[in-house]
Amino acid sequence: MREINASIPFDKALWKQDIAASKAHVAMLGAQGIVSAEDAAAISAGLDTVAGEYEASGVPEDWSLEDIHMTTESRLAELIGPAAGRLHTARSRNDQVATDFRLWVRDALDEADAGLAALQAALVTRAGEHAGAIMPGFTHLQVAQPVTLGHHLMAYYEMLRRDRSRFSDARARLNECPLGSAALAGTGFAIDRAATAQALGFAKPTDNSLDSVSDRDFALDYLMAAAQCSLHLSRLAEELIVWASQPYGFVRMPDALSTGSSIMPQKKNPDAAELVRGHSGRIVGCLTALMVTMKGLPLAYSKDMQDDKPPVFEAAGLLTLSLAAMEGMIAQAAFNTARMRQAAEFGYATATDLADWLVRQAGIPFREAHHITGAAVKLAESKGLALEALSLEELRAIDPRIDEGVFPALSVEASVAARASHGGTAPSEVEKRVAEARAALGMDR
């Protein structure tokens, strides 16, 4: 029972939050006259001493004390004597852990937002450098149309912008204080829950004591946002892995975030990107674990909820590391823009531009233009030529309405420049989006 019941090996991570919540609670007890001013002062000073010990030497793991809450109270009693027992007046370990955990998750949300902002800044910086660098755009991993590297990188900026909004929404919902809900029914002491909520930086106290001690929506909100974010990081990692392979040769990953082979000296493996991709699976697993834990619990608190913290702690550690690694990869990656441009000419990426030209200049319905373009691509492919390398005579043999004005439209530069609709890949549009992003991130202050 001692081994299955003890949570101190992992919930010791809550010690800073536990000390802060206890100090807020005892200050309120003193202000309300529920404990004497002398005892409140002694308890607060004792808690500061305990915090100093934890900071210097770590939290001791005595499994007989079960958790961080009893560990702290036991040490407080050793320091100040029986007055320590008054700290637990008008609270339970149920509302205590709910408060501590909310405080920890709130810090994790803020840390995730900071990491996302740093990665966004790296993406925006590199996008600005490469607003006009042409590369192939893909669908089905097949060359589709030319785009710019800046446009491609800014797509991930947008994903991360949505991730930040999810973390922000989760923080707003989380920011209510359960302290004072006691075990499940509230307390008969004349406490001031608004005071403790304010002291701990919460917007307000929670409104239902049963829900307060049994709610872990805030942890699930964090994990859902972390899982979605990790999917975006995994997609970017996958692209970097593919781009760094010799058949692509689009990017050279930084040495500091790559490894060599134990047997093949020529190898440079994108291990950091692969680990970011792998971490995503673990983070999704953490979300699934807590969802399954919570799915059948009756009100109010059940001991199953002791298992709420390990998946959140694990996911937060993995996400923080993944964000930092990805920021380093983006900031230090060396993009081979000449190779990218060359690849953009493969696969007849400007075929859509020929069809569009036929619609605009010859007044041909798009479906017919699509058919004509397909014939031109087939001819170019049979000759081993790029589309723009076909002669005017060859193109006119396919359709006599084609004239020499078609050739400027078939270059990859013309293709990307033409896509100047809002949010398009034209360098002018990418530069606008980069400027807006820099302003939103405060990068030019």
Short mmCIF file of C-alpha atoms in Angstrom, two decimals, residues 1-14 59-74 93-94 97 301 303 306 309:
data_model
loop_
_atom_site.label_atom_id
_atom_site.label_comp_id
_atom_site.label_asym_id
_atom_site.label_seq_id
_atom_site.Cartn_x
_atom_site.Cartn_y
_atom_site.Cartn_z
CA MET A 1 0.00 0.00 0.00
CA ARG A 2 2.84 2.36 0.80
CA GLU A 3 4.29 1.92 -2.68
CA ILE A 4 1.06 2.18 -4.65
CA ASN A 5 -0.22 5.09 -2.56
CA ALA A 6 2.83 7.36 -2.52
CA SER A 7 2.99 10.15 -5.09
CA ILE A 8 5.97 12.06 -3.71
CA PRO A 9 8.33 10.75 -6.45
CA PHE A 10 6.47 12.84 -9.01
CA ASP A 11 4.31 15.39 -7.20
CA LYS A 12 7.38 16.87 -5.55
CA ALA A 13 7.51 18.90 -8.77
CA LEU A 14 4.63 20.93 -7.28
CA VAL A 59 12.51 17.66 -1.91
CA PRO A 60 13.16 14.59 0.27
CA GLU A 61 11.25 11.44 -0.66
CA ASP A 62 9.79 9.83 2.45
CA TRP A 63 7.14 7.51 1.06
CA SER A 64 5.44 7.24 4.42
CA LEU A 65 4.46 10.90 4.05
CA GLU A 66 2.79 10.07 0.70
CA ASP A 67 2.92 13.40 -1.11
CA ILE A 68 4.34 16.91 -1.32
CA HIS A 69 1.61 18.29 0.91
CA MET A 70 2.31 16.02 3.88
CA THR A 71 6.06 16.27 3.30
CA THR A 72 5.91 20.06 3.57
CA GLU A 73 3.57 20.05 6.58
CA SER A 74 5.74 17.50 8.38
CA ARG A 93 -5.68 17.89 0.37
CA ASN A 94 -8.34 17.72 -2.34
CA VAL A 97 -3.75 19.60 -4.88
CA TYR A 301 -12.36 13.07 -5.76
CA LYS A 303 -7.51 8.33 -5.96
CA GLN A 306 -3.34 10.95 -8.42
CA LYS A 309 0.13 14.59 -12.99
#
